[in-house]
Short mmCIF file of N, CA and C in Angstrom, two decimals:
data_model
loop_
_atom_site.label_atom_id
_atom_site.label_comp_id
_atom_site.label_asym_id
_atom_site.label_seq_id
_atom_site.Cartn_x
_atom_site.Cartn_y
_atom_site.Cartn_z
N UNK A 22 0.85 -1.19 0.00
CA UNK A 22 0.00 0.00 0.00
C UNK A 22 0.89 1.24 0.00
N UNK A 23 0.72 2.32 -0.80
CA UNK A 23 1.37 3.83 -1.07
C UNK A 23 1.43 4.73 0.19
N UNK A 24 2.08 5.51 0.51
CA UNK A 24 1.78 6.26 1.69
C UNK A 24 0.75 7.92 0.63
N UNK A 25 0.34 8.15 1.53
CA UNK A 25 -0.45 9.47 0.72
C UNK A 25 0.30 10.87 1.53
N UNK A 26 0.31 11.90 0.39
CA UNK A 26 0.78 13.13 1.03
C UNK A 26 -0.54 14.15 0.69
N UNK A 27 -0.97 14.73 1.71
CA UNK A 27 -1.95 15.55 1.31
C UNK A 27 -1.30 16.45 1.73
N UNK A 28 -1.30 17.99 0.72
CA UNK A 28 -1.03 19.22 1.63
C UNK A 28 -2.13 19.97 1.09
N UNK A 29 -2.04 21.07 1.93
CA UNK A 29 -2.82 22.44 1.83
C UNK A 29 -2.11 23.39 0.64
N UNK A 30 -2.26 23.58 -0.42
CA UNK A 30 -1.19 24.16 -1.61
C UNK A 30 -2.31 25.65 -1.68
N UNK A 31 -2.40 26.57 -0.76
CA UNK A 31 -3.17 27.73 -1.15
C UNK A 31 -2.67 28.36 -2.38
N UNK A 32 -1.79 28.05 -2.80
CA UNK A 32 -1.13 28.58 -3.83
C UNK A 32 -0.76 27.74 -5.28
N UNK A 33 -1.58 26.75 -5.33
CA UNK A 33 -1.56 25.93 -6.60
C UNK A 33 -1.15 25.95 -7.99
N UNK A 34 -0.61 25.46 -8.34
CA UNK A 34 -0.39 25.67 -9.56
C UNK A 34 -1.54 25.63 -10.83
N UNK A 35 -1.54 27.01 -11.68
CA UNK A 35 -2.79 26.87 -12.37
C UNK A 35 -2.89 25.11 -13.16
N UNK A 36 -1.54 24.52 -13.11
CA UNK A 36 -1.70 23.18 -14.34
C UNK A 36 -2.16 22.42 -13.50
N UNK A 37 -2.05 22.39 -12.34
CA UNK A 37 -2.45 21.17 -11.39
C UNK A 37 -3.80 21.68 -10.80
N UNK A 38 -4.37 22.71 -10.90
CA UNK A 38 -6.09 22.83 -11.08
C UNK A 38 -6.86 22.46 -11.95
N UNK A 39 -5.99 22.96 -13.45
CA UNK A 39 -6.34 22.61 -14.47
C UNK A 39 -6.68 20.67 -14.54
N UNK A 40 -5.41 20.37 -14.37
CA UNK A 40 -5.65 18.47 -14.47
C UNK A 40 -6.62 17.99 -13.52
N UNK A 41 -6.58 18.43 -12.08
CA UNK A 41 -8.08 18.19 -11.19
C UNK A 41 -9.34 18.17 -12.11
N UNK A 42 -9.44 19.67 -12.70
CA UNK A 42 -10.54 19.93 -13.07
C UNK A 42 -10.98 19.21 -14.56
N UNK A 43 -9.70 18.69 -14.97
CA UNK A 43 -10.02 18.17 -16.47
C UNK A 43 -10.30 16.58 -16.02
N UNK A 44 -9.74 15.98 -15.30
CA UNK A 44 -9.95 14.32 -14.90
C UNK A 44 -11.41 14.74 -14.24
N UNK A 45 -11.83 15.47 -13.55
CA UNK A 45 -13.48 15.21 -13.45
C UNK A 45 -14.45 15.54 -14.60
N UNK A 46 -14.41 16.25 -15.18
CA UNK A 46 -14.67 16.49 -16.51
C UNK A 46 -14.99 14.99 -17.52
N UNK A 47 -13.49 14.50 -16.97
CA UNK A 47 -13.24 13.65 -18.30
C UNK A 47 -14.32 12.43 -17.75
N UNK A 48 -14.66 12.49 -16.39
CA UNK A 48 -15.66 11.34 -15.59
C UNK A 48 -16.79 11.61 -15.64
N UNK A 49 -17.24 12.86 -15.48
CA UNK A 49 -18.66 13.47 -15.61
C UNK A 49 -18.79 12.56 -17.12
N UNK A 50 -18.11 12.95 -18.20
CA UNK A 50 -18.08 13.13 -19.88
C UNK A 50 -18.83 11.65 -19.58
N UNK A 51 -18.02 10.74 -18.89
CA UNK A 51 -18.18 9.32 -19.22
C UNK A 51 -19.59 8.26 -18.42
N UNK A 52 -20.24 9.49 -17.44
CA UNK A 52 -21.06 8.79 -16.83
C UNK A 52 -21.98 9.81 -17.20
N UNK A 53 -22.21 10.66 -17.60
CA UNK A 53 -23.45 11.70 -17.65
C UNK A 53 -24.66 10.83 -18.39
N UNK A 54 -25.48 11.02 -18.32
CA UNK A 54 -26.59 11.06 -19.43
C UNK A 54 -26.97 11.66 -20.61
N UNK A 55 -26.50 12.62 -20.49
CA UNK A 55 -26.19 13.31 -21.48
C UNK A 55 -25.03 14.23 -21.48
N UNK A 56 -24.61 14.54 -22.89
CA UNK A 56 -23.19 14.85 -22.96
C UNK A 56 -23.25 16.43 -22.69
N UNK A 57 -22.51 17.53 -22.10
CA UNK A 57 -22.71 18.37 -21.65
C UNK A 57 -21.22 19.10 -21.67
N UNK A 58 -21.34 20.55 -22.22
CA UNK A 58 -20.01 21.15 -22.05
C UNK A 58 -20.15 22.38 -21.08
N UNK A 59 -19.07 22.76 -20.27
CA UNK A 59 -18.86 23.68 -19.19
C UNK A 59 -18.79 25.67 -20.27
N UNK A 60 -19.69 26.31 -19.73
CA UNK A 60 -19.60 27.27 -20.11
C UNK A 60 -19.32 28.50 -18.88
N UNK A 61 -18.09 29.55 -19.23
CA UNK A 61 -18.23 30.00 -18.38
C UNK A 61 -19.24 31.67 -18.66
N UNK A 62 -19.56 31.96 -17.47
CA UNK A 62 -20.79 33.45 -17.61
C UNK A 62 -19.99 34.26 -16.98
N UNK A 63 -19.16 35.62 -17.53
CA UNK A 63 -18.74 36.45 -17.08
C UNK A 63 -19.14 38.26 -17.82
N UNK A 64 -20.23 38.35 -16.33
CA UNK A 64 -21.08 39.44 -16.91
C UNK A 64 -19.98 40.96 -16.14
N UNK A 65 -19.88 42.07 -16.69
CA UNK A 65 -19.30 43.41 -16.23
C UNK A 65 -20.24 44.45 -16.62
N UNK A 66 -20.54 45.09 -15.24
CA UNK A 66 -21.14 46.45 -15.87
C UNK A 66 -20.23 47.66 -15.17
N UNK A 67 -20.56 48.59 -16.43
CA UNK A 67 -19.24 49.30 -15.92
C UNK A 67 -19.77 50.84 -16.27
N UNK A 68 -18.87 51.89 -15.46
CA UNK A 68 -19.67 52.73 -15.43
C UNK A 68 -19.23 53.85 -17.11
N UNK A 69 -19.14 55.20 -17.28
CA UNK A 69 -18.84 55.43 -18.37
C UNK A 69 -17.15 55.62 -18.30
N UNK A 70 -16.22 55.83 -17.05
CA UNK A 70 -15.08 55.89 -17.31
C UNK A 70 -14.55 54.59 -17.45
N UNK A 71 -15.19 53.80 -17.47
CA UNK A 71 -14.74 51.78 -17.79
C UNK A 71 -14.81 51.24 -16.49
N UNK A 72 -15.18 52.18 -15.11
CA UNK A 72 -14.70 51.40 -14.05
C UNK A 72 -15.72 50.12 -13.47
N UNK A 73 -15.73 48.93 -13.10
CA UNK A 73 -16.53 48.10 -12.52
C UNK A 73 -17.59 48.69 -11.66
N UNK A 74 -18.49 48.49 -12.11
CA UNK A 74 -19.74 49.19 -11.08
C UNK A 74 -20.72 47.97 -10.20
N UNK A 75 -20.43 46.64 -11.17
CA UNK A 75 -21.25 45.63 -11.25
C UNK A 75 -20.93 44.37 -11.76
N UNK A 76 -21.01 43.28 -11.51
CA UNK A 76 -21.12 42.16 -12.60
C UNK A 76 -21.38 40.53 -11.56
N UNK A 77 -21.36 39.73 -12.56
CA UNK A 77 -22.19 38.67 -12.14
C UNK A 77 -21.04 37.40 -12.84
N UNK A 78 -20.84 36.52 -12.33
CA UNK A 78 -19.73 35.23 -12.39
C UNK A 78 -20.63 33.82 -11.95
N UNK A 79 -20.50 33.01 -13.30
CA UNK A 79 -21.22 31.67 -12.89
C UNK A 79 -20.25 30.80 -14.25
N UNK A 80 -21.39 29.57 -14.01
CA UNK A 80 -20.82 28.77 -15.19
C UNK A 80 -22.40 27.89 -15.31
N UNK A 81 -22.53 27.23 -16.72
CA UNK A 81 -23.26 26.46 -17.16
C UNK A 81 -22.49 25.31 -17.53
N UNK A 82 -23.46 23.99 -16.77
CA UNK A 82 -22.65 22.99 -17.38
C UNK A 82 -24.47 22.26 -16.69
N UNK A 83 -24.45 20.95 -17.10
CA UNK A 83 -25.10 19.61 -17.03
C UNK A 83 -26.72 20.52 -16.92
N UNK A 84 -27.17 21.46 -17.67
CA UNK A 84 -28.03 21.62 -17.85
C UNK A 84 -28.95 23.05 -17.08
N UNK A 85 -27.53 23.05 -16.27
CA UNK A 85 -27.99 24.37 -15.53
C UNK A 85 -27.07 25.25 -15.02
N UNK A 86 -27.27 26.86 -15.10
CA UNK A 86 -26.55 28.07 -14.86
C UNK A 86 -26.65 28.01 -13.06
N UNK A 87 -24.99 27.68 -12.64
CA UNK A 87 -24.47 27.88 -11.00
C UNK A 87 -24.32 29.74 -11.43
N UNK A 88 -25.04 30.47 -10.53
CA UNK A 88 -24.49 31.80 -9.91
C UNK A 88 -23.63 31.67 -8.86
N UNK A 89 -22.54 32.05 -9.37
CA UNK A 89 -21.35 31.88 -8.18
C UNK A 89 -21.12 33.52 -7.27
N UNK A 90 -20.72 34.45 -8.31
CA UNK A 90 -20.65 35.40 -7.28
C UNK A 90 -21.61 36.88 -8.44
N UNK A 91 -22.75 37.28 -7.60
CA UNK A 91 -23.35 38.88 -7.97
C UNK A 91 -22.95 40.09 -7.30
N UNK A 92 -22.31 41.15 -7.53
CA UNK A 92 -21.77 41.78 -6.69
C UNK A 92 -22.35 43.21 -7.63
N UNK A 93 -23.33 44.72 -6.69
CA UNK A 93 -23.42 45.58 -7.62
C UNK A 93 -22.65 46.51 -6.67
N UNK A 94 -21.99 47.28 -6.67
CA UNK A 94 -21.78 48.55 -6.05
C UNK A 94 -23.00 49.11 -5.25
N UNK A 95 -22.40 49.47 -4.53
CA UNK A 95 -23.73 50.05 -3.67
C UNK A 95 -24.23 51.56 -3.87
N UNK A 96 -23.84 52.23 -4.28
CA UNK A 96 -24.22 53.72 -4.97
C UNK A 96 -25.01 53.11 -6.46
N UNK A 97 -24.89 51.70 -6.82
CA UNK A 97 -25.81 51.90 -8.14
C UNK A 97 -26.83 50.66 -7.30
N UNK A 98 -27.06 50.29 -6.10
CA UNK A 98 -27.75 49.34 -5.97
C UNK A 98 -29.38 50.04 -6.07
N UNK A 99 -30.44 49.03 -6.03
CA UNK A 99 -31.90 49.31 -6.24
C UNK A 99 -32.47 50.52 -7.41
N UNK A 100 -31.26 50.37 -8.72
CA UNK A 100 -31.45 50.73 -9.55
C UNK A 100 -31.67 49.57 -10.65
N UNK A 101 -31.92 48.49 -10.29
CA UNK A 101 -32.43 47.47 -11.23
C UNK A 101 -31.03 46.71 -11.67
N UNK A 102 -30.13 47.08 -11.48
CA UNK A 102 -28.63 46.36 -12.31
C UNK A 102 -28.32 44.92 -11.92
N UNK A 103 -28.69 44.56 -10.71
CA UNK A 103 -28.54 43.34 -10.01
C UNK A 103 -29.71 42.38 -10.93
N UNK A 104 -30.71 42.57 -11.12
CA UNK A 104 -32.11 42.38 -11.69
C UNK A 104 -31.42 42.09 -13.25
N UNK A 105 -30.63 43.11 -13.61
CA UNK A 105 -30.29 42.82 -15.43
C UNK A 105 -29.39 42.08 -15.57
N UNK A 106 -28.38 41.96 -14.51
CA UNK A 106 -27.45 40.93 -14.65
C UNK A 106 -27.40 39.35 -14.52
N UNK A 107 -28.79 39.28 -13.48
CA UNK A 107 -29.36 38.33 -13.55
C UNK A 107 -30.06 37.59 -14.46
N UNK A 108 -30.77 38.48 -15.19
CA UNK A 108 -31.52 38.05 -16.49
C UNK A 108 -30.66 37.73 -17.76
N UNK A 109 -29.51 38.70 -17.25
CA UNK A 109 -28.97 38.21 -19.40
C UNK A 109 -28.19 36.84 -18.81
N UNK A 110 -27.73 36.55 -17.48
CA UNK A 110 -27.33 35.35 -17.23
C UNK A 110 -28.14 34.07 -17.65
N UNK A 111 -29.26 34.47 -16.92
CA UNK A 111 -30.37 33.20 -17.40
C UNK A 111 -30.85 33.49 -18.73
N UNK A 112 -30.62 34.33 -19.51
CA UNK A 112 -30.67 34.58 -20.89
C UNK A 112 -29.90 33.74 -21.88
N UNK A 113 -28.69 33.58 -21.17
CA UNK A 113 -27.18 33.41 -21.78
C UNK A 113 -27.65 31.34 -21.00
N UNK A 114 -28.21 31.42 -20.13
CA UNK A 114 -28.23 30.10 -19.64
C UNK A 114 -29.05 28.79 -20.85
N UNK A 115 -30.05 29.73 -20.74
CA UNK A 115 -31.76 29.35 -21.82
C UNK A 115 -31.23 29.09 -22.75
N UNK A 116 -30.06 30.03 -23.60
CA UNK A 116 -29.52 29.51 -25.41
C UNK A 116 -28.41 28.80 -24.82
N UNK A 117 -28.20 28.32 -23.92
CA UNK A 117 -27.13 27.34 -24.16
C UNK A 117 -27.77 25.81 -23.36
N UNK A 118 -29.09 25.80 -23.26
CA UNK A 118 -29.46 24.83 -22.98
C UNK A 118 -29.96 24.60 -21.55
N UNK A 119 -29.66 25.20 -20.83
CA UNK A 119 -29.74 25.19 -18.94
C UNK A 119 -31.43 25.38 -18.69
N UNK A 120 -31.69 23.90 -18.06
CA UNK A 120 -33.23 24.21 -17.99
C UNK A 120 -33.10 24.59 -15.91
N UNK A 121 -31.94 24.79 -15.37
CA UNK A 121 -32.46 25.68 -14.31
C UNK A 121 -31.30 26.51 -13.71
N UNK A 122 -31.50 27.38 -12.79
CA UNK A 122 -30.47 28.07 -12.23
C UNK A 122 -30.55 27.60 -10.96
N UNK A 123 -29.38 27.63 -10.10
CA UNK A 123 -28.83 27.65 -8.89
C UNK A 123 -27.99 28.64 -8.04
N UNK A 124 -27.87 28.88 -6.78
CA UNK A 124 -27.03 29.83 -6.73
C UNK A 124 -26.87 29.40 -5.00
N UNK A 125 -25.97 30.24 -4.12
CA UNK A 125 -25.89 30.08 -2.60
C UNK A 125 -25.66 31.62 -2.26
N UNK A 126 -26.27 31.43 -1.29
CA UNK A 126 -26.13 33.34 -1.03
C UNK A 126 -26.30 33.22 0.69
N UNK A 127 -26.42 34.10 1.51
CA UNK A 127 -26.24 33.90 3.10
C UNK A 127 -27.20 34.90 3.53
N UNK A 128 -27.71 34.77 4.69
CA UNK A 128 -28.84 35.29 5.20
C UNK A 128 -28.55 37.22 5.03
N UNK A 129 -27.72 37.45 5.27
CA UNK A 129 -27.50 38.83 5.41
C UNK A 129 -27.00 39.56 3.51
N UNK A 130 -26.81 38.49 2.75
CA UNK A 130 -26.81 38.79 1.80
C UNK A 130 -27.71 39.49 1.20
N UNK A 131 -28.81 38.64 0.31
CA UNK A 131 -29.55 39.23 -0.90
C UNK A 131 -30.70 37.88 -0.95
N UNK A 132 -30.85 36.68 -0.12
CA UNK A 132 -32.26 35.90 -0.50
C UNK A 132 -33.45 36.89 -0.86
N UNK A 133 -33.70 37.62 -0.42
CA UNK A 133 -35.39 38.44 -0.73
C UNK A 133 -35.15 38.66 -1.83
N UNK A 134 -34.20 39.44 -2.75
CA UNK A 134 -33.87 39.77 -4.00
C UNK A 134 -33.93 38.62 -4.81
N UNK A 135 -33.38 37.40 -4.86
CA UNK A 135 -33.41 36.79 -5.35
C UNK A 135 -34.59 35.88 -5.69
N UNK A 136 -35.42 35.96 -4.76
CA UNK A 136 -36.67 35.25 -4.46
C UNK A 136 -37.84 36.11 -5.15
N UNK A 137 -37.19 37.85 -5.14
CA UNK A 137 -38.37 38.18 -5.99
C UNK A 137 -38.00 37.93 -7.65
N UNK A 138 -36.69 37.79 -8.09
CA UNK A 138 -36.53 36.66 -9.60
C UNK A 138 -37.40 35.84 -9.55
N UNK A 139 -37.89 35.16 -8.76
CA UNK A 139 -38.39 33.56 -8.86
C UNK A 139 -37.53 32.37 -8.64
N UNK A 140 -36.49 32.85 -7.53
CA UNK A 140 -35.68 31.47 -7.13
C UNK A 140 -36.27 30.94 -5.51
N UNK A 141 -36.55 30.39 -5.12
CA UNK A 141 -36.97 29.55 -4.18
C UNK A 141 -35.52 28.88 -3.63
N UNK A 142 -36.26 28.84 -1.82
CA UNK A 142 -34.96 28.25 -1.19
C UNK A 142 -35.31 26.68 -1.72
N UNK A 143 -34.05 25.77 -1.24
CA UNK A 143 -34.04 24.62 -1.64
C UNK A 143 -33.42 23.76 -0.38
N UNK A 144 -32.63 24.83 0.59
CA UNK A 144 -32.08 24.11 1.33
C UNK A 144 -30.91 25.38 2.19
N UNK A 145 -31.18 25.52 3.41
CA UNK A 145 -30.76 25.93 4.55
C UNK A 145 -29.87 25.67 5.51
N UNK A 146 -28.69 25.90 5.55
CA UNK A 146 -27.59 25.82 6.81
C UNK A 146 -27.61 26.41 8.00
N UNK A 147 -27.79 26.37 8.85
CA UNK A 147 -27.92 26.81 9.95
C UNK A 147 -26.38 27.71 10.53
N UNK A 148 -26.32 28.64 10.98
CA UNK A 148 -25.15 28.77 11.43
C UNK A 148 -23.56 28.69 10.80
N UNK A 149 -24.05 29.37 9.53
CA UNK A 149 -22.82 28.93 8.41
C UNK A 149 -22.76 29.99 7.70
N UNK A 150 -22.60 31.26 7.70
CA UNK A 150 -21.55 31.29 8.99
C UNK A 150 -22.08 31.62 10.43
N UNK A 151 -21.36 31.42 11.67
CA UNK A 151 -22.11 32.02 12.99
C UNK A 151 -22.50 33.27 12.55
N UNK A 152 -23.67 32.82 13.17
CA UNK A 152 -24.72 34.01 13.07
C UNK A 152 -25.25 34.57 12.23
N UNK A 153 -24.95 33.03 10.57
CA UNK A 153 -25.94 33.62 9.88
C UNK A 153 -26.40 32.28 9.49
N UNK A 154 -27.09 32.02 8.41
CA UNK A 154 -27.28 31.09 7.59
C UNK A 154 -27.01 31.02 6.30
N UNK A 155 -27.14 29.82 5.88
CA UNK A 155 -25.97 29.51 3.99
C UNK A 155 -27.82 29.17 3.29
N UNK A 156 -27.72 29.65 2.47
CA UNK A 156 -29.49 29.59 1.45
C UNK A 156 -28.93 29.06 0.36
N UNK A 157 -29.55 27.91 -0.39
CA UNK A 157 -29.42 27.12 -1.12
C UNK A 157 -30.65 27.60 -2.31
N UNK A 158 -30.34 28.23 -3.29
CA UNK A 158 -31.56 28.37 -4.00
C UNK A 158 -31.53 27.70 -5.34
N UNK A 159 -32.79 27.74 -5.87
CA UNK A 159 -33.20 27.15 -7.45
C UNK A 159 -33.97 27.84 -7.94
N UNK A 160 -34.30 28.20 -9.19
CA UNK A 160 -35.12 28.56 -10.22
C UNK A 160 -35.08 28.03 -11.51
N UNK A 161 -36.47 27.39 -11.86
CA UNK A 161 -36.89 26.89 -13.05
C UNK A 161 -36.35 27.84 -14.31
N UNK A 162 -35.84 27.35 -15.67
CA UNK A 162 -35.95 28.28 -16.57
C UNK A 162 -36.30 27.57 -17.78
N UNK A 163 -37.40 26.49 -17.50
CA UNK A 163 -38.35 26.38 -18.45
C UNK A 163 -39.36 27.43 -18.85
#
């Protein structure tokens, strides 16, 4: 039997993320049900001197758009931008096939916002982080 070395590499090498991420890939490829390619969603809104005001980071793969991170500035928030970035995502999700969205967001975050999209919780952490909770959401985009 091999001895195993596990370390903590906070600092990884992009090729050795890359090969992680391509050997699951290459397993998904081989057990899926259907065959499915990874798309990534990288939305920017920006203001008129080019600077980041806004944008939205996910990926589509096995049929549905993960929202990973929505972030608007807060001098342009409850001006609808969070709302548009959301939509051309699940826009961008719909033509590439994704019949749902997902996302995780935390109690002190943004659930109400998201819930008035039409995402529904799915599943709740308690205490993750102390003193808040981890929200598990879904939305249909049939």
């Amino acid at each position: 039997m091999s001895e195993w070395n596990i370390g903590n590499e906070e600092k990884a090498k992009a090729e050795d993320i890359r090969y992680l991420i391509g050997k699951l890939k290459e397993f998904n490829d081989a057990h899926a049900p259907v065959p499915f390619e990874r798309k990534e969603v990288r939305l920017f809104a920006r203001d008129d001197d080019g600077k980041i005001i806004g944008g939205l980071l996910g990926n589509i793969g096995m049929h549905c758009l993960v929202i990973q991170i929505l972030w608007v500035e807060e001098l342009h928030r409850s001006q609808r931008l969070g709302r548009r970035l959301v939509a051309e995502a699940e826009k961008i999700a719909v033509q590439s096939g994704a019949l749902q969205s997902i996302l995780e967001t935390t109690s002190f975050q943004a659930p109400e916002f998201y819930e008035k999209l039409g995402y529904s919780i799915i599943f709740e952490l308690a205490d993750a982080p102390l003193g808040a909770d981890t929200i598990f959401m879904q939305k249909s985009l049939k």
